[in-house]
XYZ file of C-alpha atoms in Angstrom:
647
model
C -17.684 26.991 -3.709
C -19.649 29.765 -2.940
C -22.837 28.151 -3.511
C -21.829 25.325 -1.277
C -20.940 28.385 1.574
C -24.237 29.477 1.121
C -26.217 26.421 1.303
C -24.277 25.812 4.805
C -25.457 29.328 5.791
C -29.159 29.257 4.799
C -30.124 27.356 7.838
C -28.386 29.433 10.843
C -29.603 32.625 9.149
C -33.430 31.219 9.220
C -32.784 29.932 12.783
C -31.605 33.195 14.037
C -34.594 35.264 12.259
C -36.885 32.785 14.166
C -35.216 33.505 17.436
C -35.435 37.159 17.220
C -39.438 36.728 16.104
C -39.968 34.171 19.093
C -37.765 36.636 21.509
C -40.253 39.390 20.346
C -43.232 37.139 21.354
C -42.147 36.335 24.901
C -44.461 36.687 27.856
C -42.227 35.665 30.439
C -38.477 36.213 31.098
C -38.886 39.166 28.684
C -35.265 40.782 29.981
C -33.505 37.292 29.292
C -35.106 37.055 26.273
C -34.121 40.724 25.175
C -30.674 39.836 25.742
C -30.656 36.550 23.599
C -32.274 38.731 20.703
C -29.701 41.198 20.883
C -27.240 38.361 20.534
C -28.949 36.541 18.117
C -29.016 40.123 15.949
C -25.539 40.204 15.957
C -24.913 36.887 14.889
C -27.516 36.721 11.892
C -25.796 40.030 10.538
C -22.258 38.637 10.607
C -23.930 35.507 9.226
C -25.631 37.435 6.364
C -22.054 39.145 5.976
C -20.461 35.871 5.307
C -23.067 34.972 3.004
C -22.439 38.004 0.893
C -18.444 37.105 1.346
C -19.046 33.577 0.540
C -16.420 33.397 -2.249
C -13.715 34.440 -0.040
C -14.667 32.019 3.035
C -12.197 29.285 3.756
C -14.457 26.002 3.533
C -13.020 23.976 6.281
C -13.297 26.295 9.496
C -16.764 27.436 7.799
C -18.179 24.012 8.017
C -16.891 23.445 11.582
C -17.993 26.614 12.945
C -21.478 26.871 11.291
C -22.150 23.415 12.129
C -21.502 24.461 15.879
C -23.462 27.544 15.264
C -26.402 25.757 13.927
C -26.776 23.986 17.013
C -26.541 26.848 19.487
C -29.241 28.419 17.645
C -31.672 25.534 18.190
C -30.974 25.481 21.396
C -31.864 29.211 21.847
C -35.030 28.827 19.568
C -36.391 25.915 21.948
C -35.328 28.154 24.983
C -37.284 31.665 24.099
C -40.390 29.433 22.651
C -40.822 27.910 26.240
C -41.195 31.787 27.330
C -44.348 32.575 24.796
C -47.933 32.587 26.211
C -49.511 29.657 27.104
C -52.021 28.197 29.337
C -51.344 28.301 33.155
C -50.694 24.115 33.079
C -48.304 24.568 30.470
C -46.442 27.159 32.176
C -46.019 25.308 35.394
C -44.420 22.100 33.237
C -42.327 24.727 31.539
C -40.024 25.844 34.656
C -36.676 27.435 33.246
C -33.692 27.563 35.672
C -32.319 31.248 35.532
C -28.879 29.482 34.779
C -30.245 28.190 31.189
C -30.167 32.129 29.979
C -26.628 32.639 31.288
C -25.200 29.743 29.207
C -27.519 30.219 26.219
C -26.208 34.049 26.140
C -22.384 32.979 26.691
C -23.228 30.356 24.170
C -24.612 33.015 21.304
C -21.523 35.341 22.255
C -19.185 32.450 21.383
C -20.730 31.992 17.947
C -20.564 35.800 17.361
C -16.823 35.252 18.079
C -16.410 32.464 15.856
C -17.998 33.905 12.940
C -16.334 37.124 13.451
C -13.070 35.212 13.317
C -14.256 33.351 10.240
C -14.887 36.653 8.353
C -11.397 38.048 9.547
C -9.388 35.009 8.804
C -10.583 34.541 5.396
C -10.117 38.188 4.452
C -6.306 37.398 4.681
C -3.627 39.709 6.379
C -0.425 38.514 8.484
C -1.657 40.416 11.777
C -2.103 37.937 14.628
C -6.259 37.206 14.944
C -6.051 35.294 18.270
C -7.876 32.325 18.731
C -11.657 32.066 18.257
C -13.766 30.716 21.103
C -14.125 27.490 19.064
C -10.308 27.094 19.740
C -10.652 26.279 23.606
C -11.337 22.415 22.659
C -8.142 22.206 19.743
C -6.412 25.522 19.490
C -3.720 23.394 17.013
C -6.311 23.332 14.524
C -7.366 26.971 14.674
C -3.776 27.743 14.024
C -3.554 25.286 11.023
C -6.679 27.036 9.537
C -5.612 30.698 10.050
C -2.073 29.630 8.035
C -3.774 27.874 5.629
C -6.024 30.753 5.107
C -2.929 33.188 4.607
C -1.657 30.682 2.312
C -4.726 31.006 0.396
C -5.033 34.608 0.176
C -2.194 36.195 1.672
C 0.559 38.163 0.063
C 3.548 36.115 -1.043
C 5.715 37.394 1.944
C 2.839 36.320 4.010
C 2.336 32.756 2.659
C 6.190 32.210 2.595
C 5.784 33.057 6.700
C 2.481 30.604 6.765
C 4.482 27.807 4.907
C 7.327 27.974 7.273
C 4.722 27.974 10.508
C 3.509 24.778 8.922
C 6.794 23.284 8.625
C 7.076 23.830 12.202
C 3.868 21.922 13.007
C 4.788 19.263 11.164
C 8.183 18.940 12.486
C 6.460 19.085 16.037
C 3.850 16.034 15.472
C 2.735 13.754 12.935
C -0.792 14.225 13.952
C -0.717 18.013 13.111
C 0.944 17.074 9.728
C -2.351 14.786 9.210
C -4.456 17.775 9.875
C -2.814 20.087 7.646
C -3.635 17.646 4.855
C -7.422 17.325 6.234
C -8.248 20.721 6.453
C -6.953 21.351 2.795
C -3.268 22.693 3.182
C -1.534 20.603 0.080
C -3.247 22.439 -2.688
C -2.177 26.243 -1.339
C 1.453 24.737 -0.607
C 1.750 23.787 -4.059
C 0.618 26.985 -5.211
C 3.054 28.538 -3.419
C 5.805 26.472 -4.788
C 4.601 27.265 -8.362
C 3.891 31.160 -7.828
C 6.341 32.229 -4.642
C 9.362 34.077 -4.191
C 12.556 31.887 -3.599
C 11.955 31.467 0.061
C 8.201 30.641 -0.125
C 9.102 27.867 -2.528
C 11.471 26.586 -0.268
C 9.250 26.498 2.763
C 6.279 25.371 0.789
C 8.081 22.517 -0.754
C 9.941 21.568 2.368
C 6.450 21.325 4.479
C 5.304 19.090 1.332
C 8.351 16.816 1.756
C 7.254 16.981 5.740
C 3.730 15.929 5.357
C 4.309 13.081 3.015
C 4.858 10.409 6.392
C 2.601 7.740 5.108
C 0.959 6.458 1.820
C -2.369 7.775 2.651
C -1.001 11.248 2.826
C 0.988 10.746 -0.206
C -1.784 9.826 -2.241
C -3.522 12.784 -1.307
C -0.667 14.688 -2.393
C -0.396 12.927 -5.809
C -4.082 13.814 -6.796
C -3.361 17.587 -5.893
C -0.863 17.286 -8.834
C 2.485 17.250 -6.738
C 4.123 15.411 -9.717
C 3.515 18.008 -12.178
C 4.222 20.875 -9.680
C 7.812 19.272 -8.781
C 8.519 18.190 -12.412
C 8.177 22.092 -13.531
C 10.247 23.029 -10.701
C 13.052 20.523 -11.479
C 13.120 21.890 -15.198
C 12.877 25.698 -14.489
C 13.096 26.755 -10.701
C 15.952 28.260 -8.932
C 18.598 25.736 -7.659
C 17.842 26.340 -4.153
C 14.031 25.389 -4.492
C 15.119 22.351 -6.599
C 17.348 20.869 -4.092
C 14.399 21.029 -1.731
C 12.151 19.596 -4.047
C 14.486 17.027 -4.860
C 14.673 16.093 -0.803
C 10.648 16.195 -0.749
C 10.785 13.695 -3.814
C 12.813 11.327 -1.851
C 10.762 11.590 0.890
C 7.465 10.956 -0.728
C 9.068 7.973 -2.705
C 10.321 6.508 0.580
C 7.136 6.486 2.163
C 4.989 5.508 -0.601
C 6.893 3.427 -3.425
C 3.886 3.431 -5.758
C 4.494 7.006 -6.630
C 7.883 5.786 -7.936
C 6.339 5.451 -11.402
C 4.028 8.342 -11.567
C 7.227 10.223 -10.887
C 9.037 8.849 -13.834
C 6.043 9.255 -16.047
C 6.552 13.189 -15.266
C 10.446 12.968 -16.503
C 11.533 13.649 -12.985
C 14.096 10.658 -13.223
C 15.664 12.600 -16.169
C 15.528 15.748 -14.654
C 17.661 14.394 -11.494
C 20.119 12.841 -13.493
C 20.723 16.195 -15.290
C 21.362 17.695 -11.802
C 23.425 14.965 -11.217
C 25.445 15.433 -14.260
C 25.683 19.125 -14.000
C 29.410 19.974 -13.728
C 30.124 16.261 -13.062
C 29.907 14.556 -16.274
C 33.435 15.447 -17.998
C 34.982 14.675 -14.897
C 34.267 10.538 -15.325
C 36.964 10.343 -18.126
C 39.518 10.111 -15.477
C 38.660 6.565 -14.942
C 38.495 5.704 -18.460
C 42.263 5.820 -19.079
C 43.189 3.631 -16.043
C 42.955 -0.056 -17.639
C 43.958 -1.369 -20.939
C 40.146 -2.194 -21.706
C 39.478 1.111 -21.469
C 42.422 2.455 -23.452
C 41.266 0.373 -26.279
C 38.446 2.542 -26.424
C 40.189 5.477 -26.318
C 42.368 4.198 -29.745
C 38.820 3.091 -31.182
C 37.234 6.345 -30.183
C 40.009 8.303 -31.886
C 39.421 6.435 -34.830
C 36.003 6.785 -35.189
C 35.353 10.274 -33.658
C 34.120 12.022 -36.378
C 31.806 9.308 -37.424
C 30.337 9.437 -33.817
C 30.247 13.169 -33.686
C 27.804 13.222 -36.768
C 25.404 11.128 -34.489
C 25.720 13.237 -31.420
C 22.671 15.246 -30.456
C 23.117 18.927 -30.125
C 21.610 19.153 -26.699
C 24.681 16.633 -25.360
C 25.956 18.678 -22.499
C 29.144 16.483 -22.225
C 30.348 18.902 -25.492
C 29.824 22.005 -23.548
C 31.796 24.313 -20.932
C 35.319 23.423 -22.232
C 37.312 25.732 -19.933
C 34.674 26.288 -17.599
C 35.679 23.356 -14.879
C 39.176 22.784 -13.625
C 40.688 19.738 -14.136
C 43.575 18.635 -12.038
C 44.790 15.882 -14.615
C 47.621 17.218 -16.810
C 47.924 18.869 -20.061
C 44.405 19.883 -22.039
C 45.605 17.165 -24.814
C 45.220 14.376 -22.061
C 41.652 15.894 -20.843
C 40.358 16.251 -24.159
C 41.602 12.534 -24.897
C 39.776 11.357 -21.730
C 36.517 13.486 -22.367
C 36.443 11.583 -25.784
C 36.110 8.391 -23.891
C 33.262 9.475 -22.131
C 31.772 11.393 -25.109
C 32.280 8.381 -27.478
C 30.817 5.612 -25.254
C 27.687 7.736 -24.499
C 27.293 8.879 -28.103
C 27.527 5.021 -29.286
C 24.694 4.098 -26.858
C 22.796 6.802 -28.231
C 23.663 5.461 -31.984
C 22.287 2.126 -31.220
C 19.363 3.413 -29.864
C 18.540 5.385 -32.936
C 18.764 2.402 -34.867
C 16.570 0.468 -32.736
C 14.175 3.143 -32.572
C 13.619 4.186 -36.353
C 15.702 7.175 -36.144
C 13.648 8.747 -33.084
C 15.938 9.753 -30.444
C 15.062 8.098 -27.440
C 17.915 8.724 -25.039
C 17.948 10.082 -21.651
C 20.389 13.136 -22.592
C 17.162 14.699 -24.331
C 13.317 14.149 -23.716
C 11.104 14.175 -26.402
C 8.715 16.806 -25.299
C 11.774 19.532 -25.320
C 12.895 19.843 -28.563
C 11.764 22.988 -28.943
C 15.685 23.933 -26.681
C 17.755 22.567 -28.983
C 20.286 24.977 -29.785
C 23.846 25.616 -30.280
C 25.919 25.656 -26.967
C 27.985 28.388 -25.496
C 29.755 28.778 -22.482
C 26.923 30.448 -20.925
C 23.901 28.185 -22.019
C 24.083 24.634 -20.902
C 20.808 22.225 -22.217
C 21.038 18.800 -19.909
C 18.043 16.497 -20.314
C 15.780 19.646 -21.390
C 16.652 21.665 -18.490
C 18.099 25.146 -19.306
C 21.163 25.761 -17.122
C 21.820 29.039 -17.909
C 23.356 30.778 -14.627
C 23.457 27.654 -12.640
C 27.365 27.812 -13.058
C 27.084 31.302 -10.924
C 25.505 29.216 -8.166
C 27.663 28.748 -4.725
C 29.723 25.698 -4.392
C 27.348 24.701 -1.120
C 24.117 24.774 -3.284
C 25.765 23.026 -6.077
C 26.809 20.207 -3.629
C 23.356 20.216 -1.756
C 21.729 19.946 -4.783
C 23.566 17.011 -6.006
C 23.339 15.377 -2.555
C 19.481 15.621 -3.292
C 19.277 14.551 -6.401
C 21.284 11.485 -5.621
C 18.655 10.659 -2.245
C 15.891 11.003 -4.567
C 17.373 8.798 -7.053
C 18.362 6.038 -4.456
C 14.674 6.327 -3.224
C 13.088 6.044 -6.729
C 15.434 3.331 -7.823
C 14.375 1.250 -4.775
C 13.210 -2.085 -6.227
C 11.804 -0.699 -9.431
C 13.485 -2.186 -12.528
C 11.957 0.424 -14.951
C 13.374 3.403 -13.172
C 16.779 1.646 -12.646
C 17.193 0.917 -16.334
C 16.521 4.542 -16.968
C 18.901 5.511 -14.544
C 21.593 3.042 -15.519
C 20.954 4.200 -19.446
C 21.881 7.905 -18.481
C 25.201 9.103 -17.561
C 24.278 8.495 -13.736
C 26.197 5.738 -13.090
C 29.652 7.790 -14.045
C 28.120 10.555 -12.216
C 27.945 8.387 -9.196
C 31.457 7.023 -9.604
C 32.870 10.880 -10.016
C 30.943 11.846 -6.546
C 31.979 8.846 -4.724
C 35.418 10.032 -4.739
C 35.225 13.809 -5.070
C 31.712 14.474 -3.656
C 31.030 16.419 -0.041
C 30.226 13.679 2.476
C 26.219 13.870 1.976
C 26.790 13.456 -1.810
C 29.218 10.428 -1.153
C 26.583 8.605 1.275
C 23.644 9.233 -0.863
C 25.436 8.030 -4.071
C 26.701 4.970 -2.347
C 23.138 4.330 -1.214
C 21.864 4.912 -4.631
C 24.363 2.206 -6.273
C 23.324 -0.261 -3.441
C 19.748 -0.023 -4.535
C 20.230 -0.080 -8.402
C 22.397 -3.087 -8.118
C 20.136 -4.801 -5.580
C 17.164 -4.471 -8.429
C 20.189 -5.668 -11.117
C 20.948 -8.710 -9.062
C 17.327 -9.810 -9.529
C 16.791 -8.424 -12.881
C 19.303 -10.333 -15.290
C 18.445 -8.071 -18.481
C 19.323 -4.901 -16.178
C 23.004 -6.584 -14.606
C 23.858 -7.470 -18.841
C 23.083 -4.284 -20.081
C 24.077 -1.779 -17.136
C 26.890 -3.723 -15.660
C 29.130 -5.344 -18.823
C 32.203 -5.851 -17.295
C 33.920 -3.894 -20.242
C 31.641 -0.735 -19.603
C 33.792 2.333 -18.932
C 30.761 3.457 -16.371
C 30.494 0.071 -14.628
C 34.401 0.075 -14.587
C 34.534 3.368 -12.990
C 31.902 2.676 -9.996
C 33.700 -0.581 -9.553
C 36.900 1.099 -8.936
C 35.566 3.293 -6.557
C 33.537 0.690 -4.746
C 36.644 -1.265 -4.326
C 38.554 2.019 -3.242
C 35.975 2.640 -0.147
C 36.399 -1.038 0.696
C 39.831 -1.349 0.948
C 39.871 2.052 2.886
C 37.426 0.513 5.496
C 37.044 3.896 6.889
C 33.850 5.162 6.687
C 30.119 5.099 6.680
C 30.198 4.431 2.783
C 31.796 0.939 3.586
C 28.436 -1.572 4.139
C 26.712 -0.053 1.365
C 29.701 -0.567 -0.942
C 29.846 -3.747 0.200
C 26.293 -4.484 -0.507
C 26.528 -3.113 -3.935
C 29.681 -5.245 -4.917
C 27.947 -8.241 -3.317
C 24.546 -7.543 -5.646
C 26.819 -7.483 -8.696
C 28.834 -10.860 -7.943
C 27.331 -12.551 -11.265
C 28.724 -9.987 -13.279
C 32.560 -10.465 -12.821
C 34.942 -12.644 -14.754
C 36.403 -15.717 -13.405
C 40.082 -13.917 -13.391
C 38.714 -10.947 -11.726
C 39.366 -11.560 -8.393
C 40.391 -8.151 -7.047
C 37.429 -7.820 -4.974
C 37.888 -10.836 -3.160
C 40.559 -9.779 -0.801
C 39.286 -6.908 0.665
C 36.044 -8.550 1.364
C 37.905 -11.335 3.272
C 40.304 -8.781 5.342
C 36.940 -7.368 6.626
C 35.880 -10.835 8.073
C 38.705 -9.818 10.490
C 36.579 -6.763 11.351
C 35.870 -6.000 15.330
C 32.380 -4.556 14.261
C 30.093 -7.306 13.963
C 27.832 -5.847 11.087
C 30.862 -5.105 9.023
C 32.043 -8.796 9.297
C 28.357 -9.851 8.765
C 28.030 -7.770 5.534
C 31.608 -9.239 4.207
C 30.440 -12.843 4.784
C 27.123 -11.817 2.813
C 28.831 -10.262 -0.034
C 31.153 -12.856 -0.035
C 28.162 -15.589 0.075
C 27.145 -14.066 -3.200
C 30.195 -15.087 -4.963
C 30.589 -18.622 -3.623
C 26.859 -19.557 -3.697
C 25.544 -22.388 -6.343
C 23.553 -19.489 -8.257
C 26.951 -17.876 -9.108
C 28.327 -20.029 -12.471
C 31.545 -19.065 -11.201
C 31.428 -20.415 -7.697
C 34.129 -22.694 -7.564
C 36.453 -19.826 -8.936
C 35.208 -17.639 -6.441
C 35.714 -19.952 -3.324
C 39.484 -20.795 -4.478
C 39.972 -17.171 -4.445
C 38.431 -16.683 -1.101
C 40.517 -19.476 0.160
C 43.656 -17.928 -1.177
C 42.947 -14.710 0.353
C 43.158 -16.451 4.022
C 39.184 -16.841 4.040
C 38.745 -20.041 5.620
C 40.628 -19.380 9.244
C 38.561 -16.009 9.665
C 34.956 -17.882 8.770
C 36.221 -20.684 11.704
C 37.012 -17.850 14.013
C 33.351 -16.108 12.960
C 31.579 -19.318 13.548
C 33.112 -20.312 16.743
C 33.387 -16.775 18.432
C 31.606 -14.565 16.671
C 28.495 -12.841 17.763
C 25.097 -14.482 16.644
C 24.277 -12.100 14.014
C 28.158 -13.151 12.263
C 27.628 -16.511 13.050
C 25.179 -17.877 10.511
C 26.332 -15.823 7.618
C 30.001 -17.206 8.138
C 28.464 -20.521 8.594
C 26.584 -20.356 5.492
C 29.615 -18.834 3.613
C 31.825 -21.641 5.078
C 29.269 -24.544 4.044
C 29.084 -22.854 0.179
C 33.147 -22.919 -0.111
C 33.132 -26.363 1.132
C 31.008 -27.889 -1.278
C 32.756 -26.165 -3.972
C 35.992 -27.213 -2.773
C 35.721 -29.891 -0.435
C 39.337 -31.191 -1.282
C 40.923 -27.849 0.082
C 43.980 -28.202 2.405
C 43.335 -25.188 3.722
C 40.106 -26.197 4.836
C 41.434 -29.460 6.051
C 43.873 -27.657 8.212
C 41.445 -25.138 9.737
C 39.130 -28.302 10.745
C 36.260 -27.051 8.785
C 34.692 -30.307 9.373
C 34.938 -30.289 13.135
C 33.231 -26.711 12.751
C 30.197 -28.123 10.799
C 29.540 -30.970 12.686
C 29.859 -28.680 15.931
C 27.507 -26.442 14.634
C 24.765 -28.711 13.301
C 24.495 -29.850 17.033
C 23.743 -26.187 18.204
C 20.021 -25.446 18.390
C 20.147 -21.812 18.041
C 21.940 -22.483 14.604
C 19.921 -24.936 13.185
C 16.667 -23.087 13.415
C 16.546 -22.215 10.054
C 15.851 -25.305 7.565
C 18.244 -23.609 4.754
C 20.936 -23.429 7.187
C 20.361 -27.165 8.540
C 19.962 -28.555 4.917
C 23.025 -26.349 3.713
C 25.480 -28.063 6.911
C 24.477 -31.346 6.360
C 25.442 -31.058 2.204
C 28.910 -29.441 3.127
C 29.341 -32.161 6.000
C 28.718 -34.667 3.406
C 31.122 -33.263 0.772
C 33.902 -32.671 3.319
C 33.407 -36.385 4.670
C 34.023 -38.003 1.180
C 37.251 -35.872 0.452
C 38.733 -35.194 3.359
C 40.960 -38.048 5.204
C 40.137 -38.875 9.018
C 43.682 -37.771 9.874
C 42.604 -34.269 8.594
C 39.694 -34.493 11.024
C 41.894 -35.036 13.946
C 41.927 -38.922 13.968
C 45.414 -40.237 14.440
């Protein structure tokens, strides 16, 4: 850096010396040339001072200011050289306007001010430096330079204030955010995240999240090692800072999905799941004894407890904190029994993976590279996925809730469209945590958990292997998630409704023929006054009734039994346009599955399909047109003319 700055400064220093020398040789306009000489002398002194301090100079404004100074000195040299002794003819043709010297003197004065400001801003300090003359064209740029310079050389308190200023600028305007990145602000911000005090770390992490608004910006942050810095904070930093870092991860992943895998490579998925599981994981056992299938797990768990415990990793945090969390579930005996279900389930998964990996622990409970954290648990020292959580139970409830909300938000964005990350999440305790948080979490935690489940199930819908491994019908984790999704759908009174409907629809192919409890709540929502809710209910039910679903016949019968036919007829005829097509598609699939249904005949479904096939706005999509024709053909085969209204 120092050599680069010295090379930048070499030319203007030489030019300034030439201006001084030429001004001494002037034979005309001597007074004006003397003034130019004085200004050039001040400027060259500052330039030499800058060369001596080249290690401390901030490169970005140095380049801009020295480039402008270079141009000014070039013009000054040309001006004073015209004033040297020449022949009479040459002097006649070199007439110099009096205003030229005034303009040149002002330009040199501005350069003196710019270089002087550069020296002060590079020296650090929190005092207001004012704006240099170069700021006349772009004052915000100079403010950004000043804040980044403070970030690079100031005290920790000053750097925290500078990061807060950059947060304000980034919030103000997208262009300012791009300028901060272009002017080299990412590196100093990341250093502050690592080295700063609590407030400074929060401000810097928030700035990083705000700056990552487009793929190009996120790419630059990745090259600046944002993944390594964030992983370190999520593992070791204060919880308040970790929460802001988790939010920043969600922002970067949302604006540049390519970085999802890079975050996963730096262990960030496991670290986020650890924060989600902290003081949450033991609570999911309440779901585990509510059904016969899971009760069988309890019995089996009791008979095999000693065998399983032998395979438990010492870092499994589910065996810690006895007595630390308040359980509203009854006696200690009952709590221990329910806790054993979750512990056993997780241990059995761990045991199977141990066998598959020839004895190497590859579960999400403890990362490979954190074996040095293995130790016996105490009430004051929890180890979750390699993250030491000593003292975290002392954090205030608001901070803990915010941490969980941001961890869920980050997992939501990281899971979007990524099978590998979804598999990593579902193989951990995250699904159980989401189930608990959907019921008991704060509002923001609930929403982010619902969105995360929506994205994970959307990937599972397309990935059969993930669907079979993560959402087995007899899995306690899957059972707990489904229970909570259905409770929200049945209540139908929150912003969680739509993501939960989508999640259930995404899992349509995982339900058995006898598992019909999710059909009726969705059918009831077809009679919803809000078009968007009715539309999503149609789409979710279509995933049960469509031909891609092996059990579509059973599900279609369940939809009809729940009264779906009459609702679909109403929506197809009178619904808003965004509901009409989804309702027709669902009606077509049901008609193809059970064309001999009396309920469809009584609802005059064939009449509706014939009417719809004549509506141009409903036949623009070739898939819809084809479905209408197939469904009409099936109904015409199985329903009598009397059922069509011909008497």
